[in-house]
Amino acid sequence: MSVYRNLHNTMWMITHPSKPLNHTEGFKCSDISLRPYQFIPYFNSENVTLECFCITWFYVELFMRTLSAPSFIYLLRDSNFALDILCILPTILGQIYYRFYISEKKDENLLTVEETQVFDYLTCFKLFRLFRLTRHAKCLEVFFKILYTNLKDIVMLTILIIFGMFYFGLTQFVLEQIHRDNEIKNIGEALWHGFTVITTIGYSDITEYQFLSYIFAIVGVWYGSISMAIILPSLSQSFNIFQNFKYRRHIFKYKTH
């Protein structure tokens, strides 16, 4: 588990430089290499929302599959049911272990290495969530066919996005350097800002202090929107064609039998 521990601590220090590991919420652990990391995957505020969303989604899928199953024996034989259980159990067991064992300990600094490894093993079980994608194998096959059919459009869209990312990002980086308190400190942040602007996923995340830079951001949003509006409808149309063809072939097989 040392590999997982070192990787997790490194990623935490990179993504949260203002929140060191020895100041994990509610726990004052003096030995960083042994103790504080185990609380992050389940109980840290940045991860709890995503974890709750995933578990809620798994519960909804499991509930709908249980209602639609013809019998409970059929449900137990379904491999997807076993994967759903394996996806939900780590979080449930982790919460039970934390609520009824860890939270009952009076001294926060006396957690043993064996106790921390429990969270390591439970976190490893989260890898089973990747296998849930196998139920979408047929849809993925259609998706890859669409990508192959519209390869030219996808390459064109990628070129337009990369060009816009470099052009608008670097242009705003140069314009913002005039202001002392600009929020674009280096070229990496400028490229990321250009990407979020032209894809409209992070517009207005960074405040532009120069009027010309603000105009470039608006133009970047329009550039990205028009580029995607030209390319994406063809992908959607191809997907509908493949789906209709697949449905008609299924109906034909059903009628012939």
PDB file of C-alpha atoms in Angstrom:
ATOM      1  CA  MET A   1       0.000   0.000   0.000  1.00  0.00           C
ATOM      2  CA  SER A   2       3.024   2.298   0.164  1.00  0.00           C
ATOM      3  CA  VAL A   3       2.760   3.017  -3.566  1.00  0.00           C
ATOM      4  CA  TYR A   4      -0.861   4.101  -3.195  1.00  0.00           C
ATOM      5  CA  ARG A   5      -0.019   6.146  -0.090  1.00  0.00           C
ATOM      6  CA  ASN A   6       2.849   8.025  -1.757  1.00  0.00           C
ATOM      7  CA  LEU A   7       0.823   8.657  -4.926  1.00  0.00           C
ATOM      8  CA  HIS A   8      -2.172   9.910  -2.979  1.00  0.00           C
ATOM      9  CA  ASN A   9      -0.093  12.211  -0.775  1.00  0.00           C
ATOM     10  CA  THR A  10       1.739  13.599  -3.798  1.00  0.00           C
ATOM     11  CA  MET A  11      -1.478  14.319  -5.716  1.00  0.00           C
ATOM     12  CA  TRP A  12      -3.008  15.925  -2.624  1.00  0.00           C
ATOM     13  CA  MET A  13      -0.046  18.284  -2.163  1.00  0.00           C
ATOM     14  CA  ILE A  14      -0.124  19.203  -5.875  1.00  0.00           C
ATOM     15  CA  THR A  15      -3.867  19.865  -6.075  1.00  0.00           C
ATOM     16  CA  HIS A  16      -4.249  21.378  -2.577  1.00  0.00           C
ATOM     17  CA  PRO A  17      -1.067  23.347  -1.819  1.00  0.00           C
ATOM     18  CA  SER A  18      -2.888  25.554   0.688  1.00  0.00           C
ATOM     19  CA  LYS A  19      -4.166  22.551   2.716  1.00  0.00           C
ATOM     20  CA  PRO A  20      -1.214  20.397   3.859  1.00  0.00           C
ATOM     21  CA  LEU A  21      -1.806  16.811   4.853  1.00  0.00           C
ATOM     22  CA  ASN A  22      -1.090  17.366   8.517  1.00  0.00           C
ATOM     23  CA  HIS A  23      -4.119  19.690   8.692  1.00  0.00           C
ATOM     24  CA  THR A  24      -6.721  17.216   7.474  1.00  0.00           C
ATOM     25  CA  GLU A  25     -10.173  18.216   8.638  1.00  0.00           C
ATOM     26  CA  GLY A  26     -10.833  17.153  12.245  1.00  0.00           C
ATOM     27  CA  PHE A  27      -7.635  15.105  12.680  1.00  0.00           C
ATOM     28  CA  LYS A  28      -4.272  16.276  14.010  1.00  0.00           C
ATOM     29  CA  CYS A  29      -1.898  13.537  12.899  1.00  0.00           C
ATOM     30  CA  SER A  30       1.792  14.173  13.440  1.00  0.00           C
ATOM     31  CA  ASP A  31       3.129  11.387  11.168  1.00  0.00           C
ATOM     32  CA  ILE A  32       2.233  12.430   7.604  1.00  0.00           C
ATOM     33  CA  SER A  33       3.623   9.275   5.976  1.00  0.00           C
ATOM     34  CA  LEU A  34       1.370   6.931   7.981  1.00  0.00           C
ATOM     35  CA  ARG A  35      -1.870   8.469   9.096  1.00  0.00           C
ATOM     36  CA  PRO A  36      -3.637  11.481   7.584  1.00  0.00           C
ATOM     37  CA  TYR A  37      -4.075  10.327   3.980  1.00  0.00           C
ATOM     38  CA  GLN A  38      -6.695   7.684   4.789  1.00  0.00           C
ATOM     39  CA  PHE A  39      -9.396  10.192   5.655  1.00  0.00           C
ATOM     40  CA  ILE A  40      -9.165  12.042   2.345  1.00  0.00           C
ATOM     41  CA  PRO A  41     -10.879   9.569  -0.057  1.00  0.00           C
ATOM     42  CA  TYR A  42     -14.087   9.323   2.000  1.00  0.00           C
ATOM     43  CA  PHE A  43     -14.483  12.268   4.322  1.00  0.00           C
ATOM     44  CA  ASN A  44     -12.828  15.313   2.815  1.00  0.00           C
ATOM     45  CA  SER A  45     -15.245  18.066   1.759  1.00  0.00           C
ATOM     46  CA  GLU A  46     -13.891  18.242  -1.809  1.00  0.00           C
ATOM     47  CA  ASN A  47     -14.615  14.541  -2.407  1.00  0.00           C
ATOM     48  CA  VAL A  48     -17.776  13.954  -0.393  1.00  0.00           C
ATOM     49  CA  THR A  49     -20.048  15.625  -2.969  1.00  0.00           C
ATOM     50  CA  LEU A  50     -18.714  13.543  -5.859  1.00  0.00           C
ATOM     51  CA  GLU A  51     -18.781  10.377  -3.772  1.00  0.00           C
ATOM     52  CA  CYS A  52     -22.393  10.973  -2.694  1.00  0.00           C
ATOM     53  CA  PHE A  53     -23.408  11.641  -6.299  1.00  0.00           C
ATOM     54  CA  CYS A  54     -21.783   8.404  -7.514  1.00  0.00           C
ATOM     55  CA  ILE A  55     -23.297   6.300  -4.749  1.00  0.00           C
ATOM     56  CA  THR A  56     -26.740   7.858  -5.277  1.00  0.00           C
ATOM     57  CA  TRP A  57     -26.523   7.092  -8.995  1.00  0.00           C
ATOM     58  CA  PHE A  58     -25.517   3.493  -8.249  1.00  0.00           C
ATOM     59  CA  TYR A  59     -28.439   3.162  -5.836  1.00  0.00           C
ATOM     60  CA  VAL A  60     -30.891   4.454  -8.441  1.00  0.00           C
ATOM     61  CA  GLU A  61     -29.591   2.042 -11.095  1.00  0.00           C
ATOM     62  CA  LEU A  62     -29.667  -0.855  -8.648  1.00  0.00           C
ATOM     63  CA  PHE A  63     -33.211   0.007  -7.571  1.00  0.00           C
ATOM     64  CA  MET A  64     -34.463   0.247 -11.166  1.00  0.00           C
ATOM     65  CA  ARG A  65     -32.755  -3.023 -12.097  1.00  0.00           C
ATOM     66  CA  THR A  66     -34.301  -4.721  -9.070  1.00  0.00           C
ATOM     67  CA  LEU A  67     -37.788  -3.546 -10.030  1.00  0.00           C
ATOM     68  CA  SER A  68     -37.416  -4.640 -13.647  1.00  0.00           C
ATOM     69  CA  ALA A  69     -35.940  -8.085 -12.823  1.00  0.00           C
ATOM     70  CA  PRO A  70     -38.361 -10.979 -13.473  1.00  0.00           C
ATOM     71  CA  SER A  71     -37.220 -12.755 -10.298  1.00  0.00           C
ATOM     72  CA  PHE A  72     -34.735 -12.384  -7.473  1.00  0.00           C
ATOM     73  CA  ILE A  73     -32.836 -15.492  -8.615  1.00  0.00           C
ATOM     74  CA  TYR A  74     -32.361 -13.916 -12.042  1.00  0.00           C
ATOM     75  CA  LEU A  75     -31.051 -10.777 -10.326  1.00  0.00           C
ATOM     76  CA  LEU A  76     -28.512 -12.748  -8.288  1.00  0.00           C
ATOM     77  CA  ARG A  77     -27.217 -14.452 -11.429  1.00  0.00           C
ATOM     78  CA  ASP A  78     -26.704 -11.134 -13.192  1.00  0.00           C
ATOM     79  CA  SER A  79     -23.051 -10.049 -13.202  1.00  0.00           C
ATOM     80  CA  ASN A  80     -24.078  -6.380 -13.286  1.00  0.00           C
ATOM     81  CA  PHE A  81     -25.829  -6.832  -9.947  1.00  0.00           C
ATOM     82  CA  ALA A  82     -22.610  -8.137  -8.386  1.00  0.00           C
ATOM     83  CA  LEU A  83     -20.670  -5.176  -9.814  1.00  0.00           C
ATOM     84  CA  ASP A  84     -23.204  -2.738  -8.353  1.00  0.00           C
ATOM     85  CA  ILE A  85     -22.835  -4.335  -4.926  1.00  0.00           C
ATOM     86  CA  LEU A  86     -19.034  -4.198  -5.134  1.00  0.00           C
ATOM     87  CA  CYS A  87     -19.237  -0.510  -6.102  1.00  0.00           C
ATOM     88  CA  ILE A  88     -21.488   0.422  -3.181  1.00  0.00           C
ATOM     89  CA  LEU A  89     -20.013  -1.727  -0.408  1.00  0.00           C
ATOM     90  CA  PRO A  90     -16.629   0.081  -0.006  1.00  0.00           C
ATOM     91  CA  THR A  91     -18.264   3.399   0.810  1.00  0.00           C
ATOM     92  CA  ILE A  92     -20.848   1.835   3.122  1.00  0.00           C
ATOM     93  CA  LEU A  93     -18.229  -0.190   5.001  1.00  0.00           C
ATOM     94  CA  GLY A  94     -15.925   2.827   5.159  1.00  0.00           C
ATOM     95  CA  GLN A  95     -18.657   4.976   6.683  1.00  0.00           C
ATOM     96  CA  ILE A  96     -19.566   2.258   9.200  1.00  0.00           C
ATOM     97  CA  TYR A  97     -15.924   1.770  10.135  1.00  0.00           C
ATOM     98  CA  TYR A  98     -15.464   5.518  10.567  1.00  0.00           C
ATOM     99  CA  ARG A  99     -18.686   6.220  12.473  1.00  0.00           C
ATOM    100  CA  PHE A 100     -18.616   3.289  14.881  1.00  0.00           C
ATOM    101  CA  TYR A 101     -14.880   2.802  15.349  1.00  0.00           C
ATOM    102  CA  ILE A 102     -12.715   5.777  14.384  1.00  0.00           C
ATOM    103  CA  SER A 103     -15.062   8.486  15.727  1.00  0.00           C
ATOM    104  CA  GLU A 104     -15.293   6.658  19.064  1.00  0.00           C
ATOM    105  CA  LYS A 105     -11.575   6.955  19.717  1.00  0.00           C
ATOM    106  CA  LYS A 106     -10.859   9.682  22.207  1.00  0.00           C
ATOM    107  CA  ASP A 107      -7.237  10.295  21.225  1.00  0.00           C
ATOM    108  CA  GLU A 108      -6.980  11.315  17.567  1.00  0.00           C
ATOM    109  CA  ASN A 109      -3.229  10.696  17.347  1.00  0.00           C
ATOM    110  CA  LEU A 110      -3.250   6.994  18.235  1.00  0.00           C
ATOM    111  CA  LEU A 111      -4.376   5.394  14.981  1.00  0.00           C
ATOM    112  CA  THR A 112      -2.288   2.348  14.130  1.00  0.00           C
ATOM    113  CA  VAL A 113      -0.966   1.431  10.706  1.00  0.00           C
ATOM    114  CA  GLU A 114      -3.320  -1.571  10.573  1.00  0.00           C
ATOM    115  CA  GLU A 115      -6.315   0.707  11.139  1.00  0.00           C
ATOM    116  CA  THR A 116      -5.286   3.043   8.329  1.00  0.00           C
ATOM    117  CA  GLN A 117      -4.814   0.127   5.916  1.00  0.00           C
ATOM    118  CA  VAL A 118      -8.524  -0.655   6.177  1.00  0.00           C
ATOM    119  CA  PHE A 119      -9.247   2.496   4.161  1.00  0.00           C
ATOM    120  CA  ASP A 120      -6.567   1.481   1.661  1.00  0.00           C
ATOM    121  CA  TYR A 121      -8.238  -1.844   0.948  1.00  0.00           C
ATOM    122  CA  LEU A 122     -11.688  -0.268   0.720  1.00  0.00           C
ATOM    123  CA  THR A 123     -10.403   2.340  -1.720  1.00  0.00           C
ATOM    124  CA  CYS A 124      -8.909  -0.387  -3.927  1.00  0.00           C
ATOM    125  CA  PHE A 125     -12.391  -1.902  -4.273  1.00  0.00           C
ATOM    126  CA  LYS A 126     -13.451   1.278  -6.063  1.00  0.00           C
ATOM    127  CA  LEU A 127     -11.634  -0.054  -9.123  1.00  0.00           C
ATOM    128  CA  PHE A 128     -14.674  -2.255  -9.747  1.00  0.00           C
ATOM    129  CA  ARG A 129     -16.533   0.886 -10.830  1.00  0.00           C
ATOM    130  CA  LEU A 130     -14.569   0.802 -14.083  1.00  0.00           C
ATOM    131  CA  PHE A 131     -16.017  -2.612 -14.936  1.00  0.00           C
ATOM    132  CA  ARG A 132     -19.515  -1.127 -14.866  1.00  0.00           C
ATOM    133  CA  LEU A 133     -18.707   0.336 -18.287  1.00  0.00           C
ATOM    134  CA  THR A 134     -18.878  -3.154 -19.790  1.00  0.00           C
ATOM    135  CA  ARG A 135     -22.680  -2.983 -19.792  1.00  0.00           C
ATOM    136  CA  HIS A 136     -22.378  -0.194 -22.357  1.00  0.00           C
ATOM    137  CA  ALA A 137     -20.252  -2.283 -24.721  1.00  0.00           C
ATOM    138  CA  LYS A 138     -22.812  -2.187 -27.546  1.00  0.00           C
ATOM    139  CA  CYS A 139     -23.202   1.573 -27.240  1.00  0.00           C
ATOM    140  CA  LEU A 140     -19.424   1.954 -27.224  1.00  0.00           C
ATOM    141  CA  GLU A 141     -19.253  -0.089 -30.426  1.00  0.00           C
ATOM    142  CA  VAL A 142     -21.699   2.309 -32.079  1.00  0.00           C
ATOM    143  CA  PHE A 143     -19.744   5.239 -30.654  1.00  0.00           C
ATOM    144  CA  PHE A 144     -16.446   4.037 -32.141  1.00  0.00           C
ATOM    145  CA  LYS A 145     -18.129   3.466 -35.497  1.00  0.00           C
ATOM    146  CA  ILE A 146     -19.385   7.045 -35.409  1.00  0.00           C
ATOM    147  CA  LEU A 147     -15.909   8.310 -34.571  1.00  0.00           C
ATOM    148  CA  TYR A 148     -14.415   6.339 -37.457  1.00  0.00           C
ATOM    149  CA  THR A 149     -17.091   7.531 -39.891  1.00  0.00           C
ATOM    150  CA  ASN A 150     -16.716  11.203 -38.875  1.00  0.00           C
ATOM    151  CA  LEU A 151     -12.956  11.149 -38.382  1.00  0.00           C
ATOM    152  CA  LYS A 152     -12.417  14.166 -40.646  1.00  0.00           C
ATOM    153  CA  ASP A 153     -14.934  16.251 -38.702  1.00  0.00           C
ATOM    154  CA  ILE A 154     -13.375  15.276 -35.382  1.00  0.00           C
ATOM    155  CA  VAL A 155      -9.871  16.143 -36.609  1.00  0.00           C
ATOM    156  CA  MET A 156     -11.162  19.490 -37.884  1.00  0.00           C
ATOM    157  CA  LEU A 157     -12.828  20.234 -34.538  1.00  0.00           C
ATOM    158  CA  THR A 158      -9.646  19.303 -32.662  1.00  0.00           C
ATOM    159  CA  ILE A 159      -7.568  21.612 -34.878  1.00  0.00           C
ATOM    160  CA  LEU A 160     -10.010  24.478 -34.353  1.00  0.00           C
ATOM    161  CA  ILE A 161      -9.972  24.005 -30.576  1.00  0.00           C
ATOM    162  CA  ILE A 162      -6.162  23.830 -30.394  1.00  0.00           C
ATOM    163  CA  PHE A 163      -5.790  26.879 -32.624  1.00  0.00           C
ATOM    164  CA  GLY A 164      -8.301  28.847 -30.548  1.00  0.00           C
ATOM    165  CA  MET A 165      -6.690  27.719 -27.307  1.00  0.00           C
ATOM    166  CA  PHE A 166      -3.281  28.997 -28.350  1.00  0.00           C
ATOM    167  CA  TYR A 167      -4.504  32.140 -30.092  1.00  0.00           C
ATOM    168  CA  PHE A 168      -6.949  33.457 -27.506  1.00  0.00           C
ATOM    169  CA  GLY A 169      -5.026  32.141 -24.499  1.00  0.00           C
ATOM    170  CA  LEU A 170      -1.677  33.654 -25.479  1.00  0.00           C
ATOM    171  CA  THR A 171      -3.287  36.876 -26.659  1.00  0.00           C
ATOM    172  CA  GLN A 172      -5.011  37.376 -23.325  1.00  0.00           C
ATOM    173  CA  PHE A 173      -1.797  36.460 -21.517  1.00  0.00           C
ATOM    174  CA  VAL A 174       0.067  39.245 -23.328  1.00  0.00           C
ATOM    175  CA  LEU A 175      -2.719  41.777 -22.785  1.00  0.00           C
ATOM    176  CA  GLU A 176      -3.138  40.960 -19.096  1.00  0.00           C
ATOM    177  CA  GLN A 177       0.559  41.408 -18.302  1.00  0.00           C
ATOM    178  CA  ILE A 178       0.011  45.177 -18.319  1.00  0.00           C
ATOM    179  CA  HIS A 179      -2.093  44.921 -15.159  1.00  0.00           C
ATOM    180  CA  ARG A 180      -0.217  44.202 -11.952  1.00  0.00           C
ATOM    181  CA  ASP A 181      -2.910  42.019 -10.315  1.00  0.00           C
ATOM    182  CA  ASN A 182      -3.710  39.855 -13.328  1.00  0.00           C
ATOM    183  CA  GLU A 183      -4.910  36.292 -12.720  1.00  0.00           C
ATOM    184  CA  ILE A 184      -3.018  34.705 -15.628  1.00  0.00           C
ATOM    185  CA  LYS A 185       0.434  34.165 -14.154  1.00  0.00           C
ATOM    186  CA  ASN A 186       2.066  31.912 -16.755  1.00  0.00           C
ATOM    187  CA  ILE A 187       1.603  30.422 -20.212  1.00  0.00           C
ATOM    188  CA  GLY A 188       0.133  27.194 -18.825  1.00  0.00           C
ATOM    189  CA  GLU A 189      -2.675  29.084 -17.123  1.00  0.00           C
ATOM    190  CA  ALA A 190      -3.168  31.118 -20.300  1.00  0.00           C
ATOM    191  CA  LEU A 191      -3.590  27.983 -22.426  1.00  0.00           C
ATOM    192  CA  TRP A 192      -5.994  26.459 -19.909  1.00  0.00           C
ATOM    193  CA  HIS A 193      -7.953  29.704 -19.812  1.00  0.00           C
ATOM    194  CA  GLY A 194      -8.106  29.743 -23.616  1.00  0.00           C
ATOM    195  CA  PHE A 195      -9.379  26.163 -23.650  1.00  0.00           C
ATOM    196  CA  THR A 196     -12.087  26.818 -21.049  1.00  0.00           C
ATOM    197  CA  VAL A 197     -13.181  29.972 -22.850  1.00  0.00           C
ATOM    198  CA  ILE A 198     -13.584  28.525 -26.346  1.00  0.00           C
ATOM    199  CA  THR A 199     -15.278  25.378 -25.003  1.00  0.00           C
ATOM    200  CA  THR A 200     -17.506  27.587 -22.766  1.00  0.00           C
ATOM    201  CA  ILE A 201     -16.934  25.301 -19.739  1.00  0.00           C
ATOM    202  CA  GLY A 202     -15.145  27.930 -17.685  1.00  0.00           C
ATOM    203  CA  TYR A 203     -16.049  31.304 -19.134  1.00  0.00           C
ATOM    204  CA  SER A 204     -15.675  34.121 -16.568  1.00  0.00           C
ATOM    205  CA  ASP A 205     -13.628  31.941 -14.209  1.00  0.00           C
ATOM    206  CA  ILE A 206     -10.798  34.447 -14.618  1.00  0.00           C
ATOM    207  CA  THR A 207     -11.451  38.173 -14.413  1.00  0.00           C
ATOM    208  CA  GLU A 208     -10.042  40.176 -17.309  1.00  0.00           C
ATOM    209  CA  TYR A 209      -8.747  43.559 -16.172  1.00  0.00           C
ATOM    210  CA  GLN A 210      -8.092  44.926 -19.656  1.00  0.00           C
ATOM    211  CA  PHE A 211     -11.039  45.885 -21.861  1.00  0.00           C
ATOM    212  CA  LEU A 212      -9.403  44.480 -25.000  1.00  0.00           C
ATOM    213  CA  SER A 213      -8.762  41.188 -23.189  1.00  0.00           C
ATOM    214  CA  TYR A 214     -12.436  41.096 -22.197  1.00  0.00           C
ATOM    215  CA  ILE A 215     -13.416  41.567 -25.859  1.00  0.00           C
ATOM    216  CA  PHE A 216     -11.088  38.723 -26.874  1.00  0.00           C
ATOM    217  CA  ALA A 217     -12.752  36.455 -24.299  1.00  0.00           C
ATOM    218  CA  ILE A 218     -16.187  37.184 -25.780  1.00  0.00           C
ATOM    219  CA  VAL A 219     -14.881  36.570 -29.292  1.00  0.00           C
ATOM    220  CA  GLY A 220     -13.349  33.305 -28.059  1.00  0.00           C
ATOM    221  CA  VAL A 221     -16.694  32.138 -26.727  1.00  0.00           C
ATOM    222  CA  TRP A 222     -18.345  32.888 -30.063  1.00  0.00           C
ATOM    223  CA  TYR A 223     -15.507  31.176 -31.924  1.00  0.00           C
ATOM    224  CA  GLY A 224     -15.839  28.010 -29.854  1.00  0.00           C
ATOM    225  CA  SER A 225     -19.629  27.951 -30.049  1.00  0.00           C
ATOM    226  CA  ILE A 226     -19.667  28.358 -33.829  1.00  0.00           C
ATOM    227  CA  SER A 227     -16.943  25.730 -34.302  1.00  0.00           C
ATOM    228  CA  MET A 228     -18.826  23.144 -32.248  1.00  0.00           C
ATOM    229  CA  ALA A 229     -22.159  24.098 -33.829  1.00  0.00           C
ATOM    230  CA  ILE A 230     -20.720  23.301 -37.265  1.00  0.00           C
ATOM    231  CA  ILE A 231     -19.164  19.930 -36.370  1.00  0.00           C
ATOM    232  CA  LEU A 232     -21.322  18.368 -33.639  1.00  0.00           C
ATOM    233  CA  PRO A 233     -24.631  18.153 -35.587  1.00  0.00           C
ATOM    234  CA  SER A 234     -23.006  15.789 -38.093  1.00  0.00           C
ATOM    235  CA  LEU A 235     -21.936  13.524 -35.217  1.00  0.00           C
ATOM    236  CA  SER A 236     -25.454  13.564 -33.815  1.00  0.00           C
ATOM    237  CA  GLN A 237     -26.937  12.764 -37.216  1.00  0.00           C
ATOM    238  CA  SER A 238     -24.551   9.827 -37.673  1.00  0.00           C
ATOM    239  CA  PHE A 239     -25.479   8.512 -34.243  1.00  0.00           C
ATOM    240  CA  ASN A 240     -29.193   8.627 -35.127  1.00  0.00           C
ATOM    241  CA  ILE A 241     -28.535   6.799 -38.401  1.00  0.00           C
ATOM    242  CA  PHE A 242     -26.629   4.016 -36.648  1.00  0.00           C
ATOM    243  CA  GLN A 243     -29.263   3.711 -33.946  1.00  0.00           C
ATOM    244  CA  ASN A 244     -32.105   3.480 -36.504  1.00  0.00           C
ATOM    245  CA  PHE A 245     -30.192   0.883 -38.495  1.00  0.00           C
ATOM    246  CA  LYS A 246     -29.542  -1.149 -35.356  1.00  0.00           C
ATOM    247  CA  TYR A 247     -33.205  -0.944 -34.325  1.00  0.00           C
ATOM    248  CA  ARG A 248     -34.449  -2.013 -37.759  1.00  0.00           C
ATOM    249  CA  ARG A 249     -32.049  -4.952 -37.828  1.00  0.00           C
ATOM    250  CA  HIS A 250     -33.257  -6.043 -34.391  1.00  0.00           C
ATOM    251  CA  ILE A 251     -36.926  -5.847 -35.493  1.00  0.00           C
ATOM    252  CA  PHE A 252     -36.131  -7.812 -38.659  1.00  0.00           C
ATOM    253  CA  LYS A 253     -34.477 -10.598 -36.645  1.00  0.00           C
ATOM    254  CA  TYR A 254     -37.434 -10.674 -34.271  1.00  0.00           C
ATOM    255  CA  LYS A 255     -39.950 -11.013 -37.143  1.00  0.00           C
ATOM    256  CA  THR A 256     -37.962 -13.713 -38.923  1.00  0.00           C
ATOM    257  CA  HIS A 257     -37.833 -15.855 -35.789  1.00  0.00           C
TER     258      HIS A 257
END
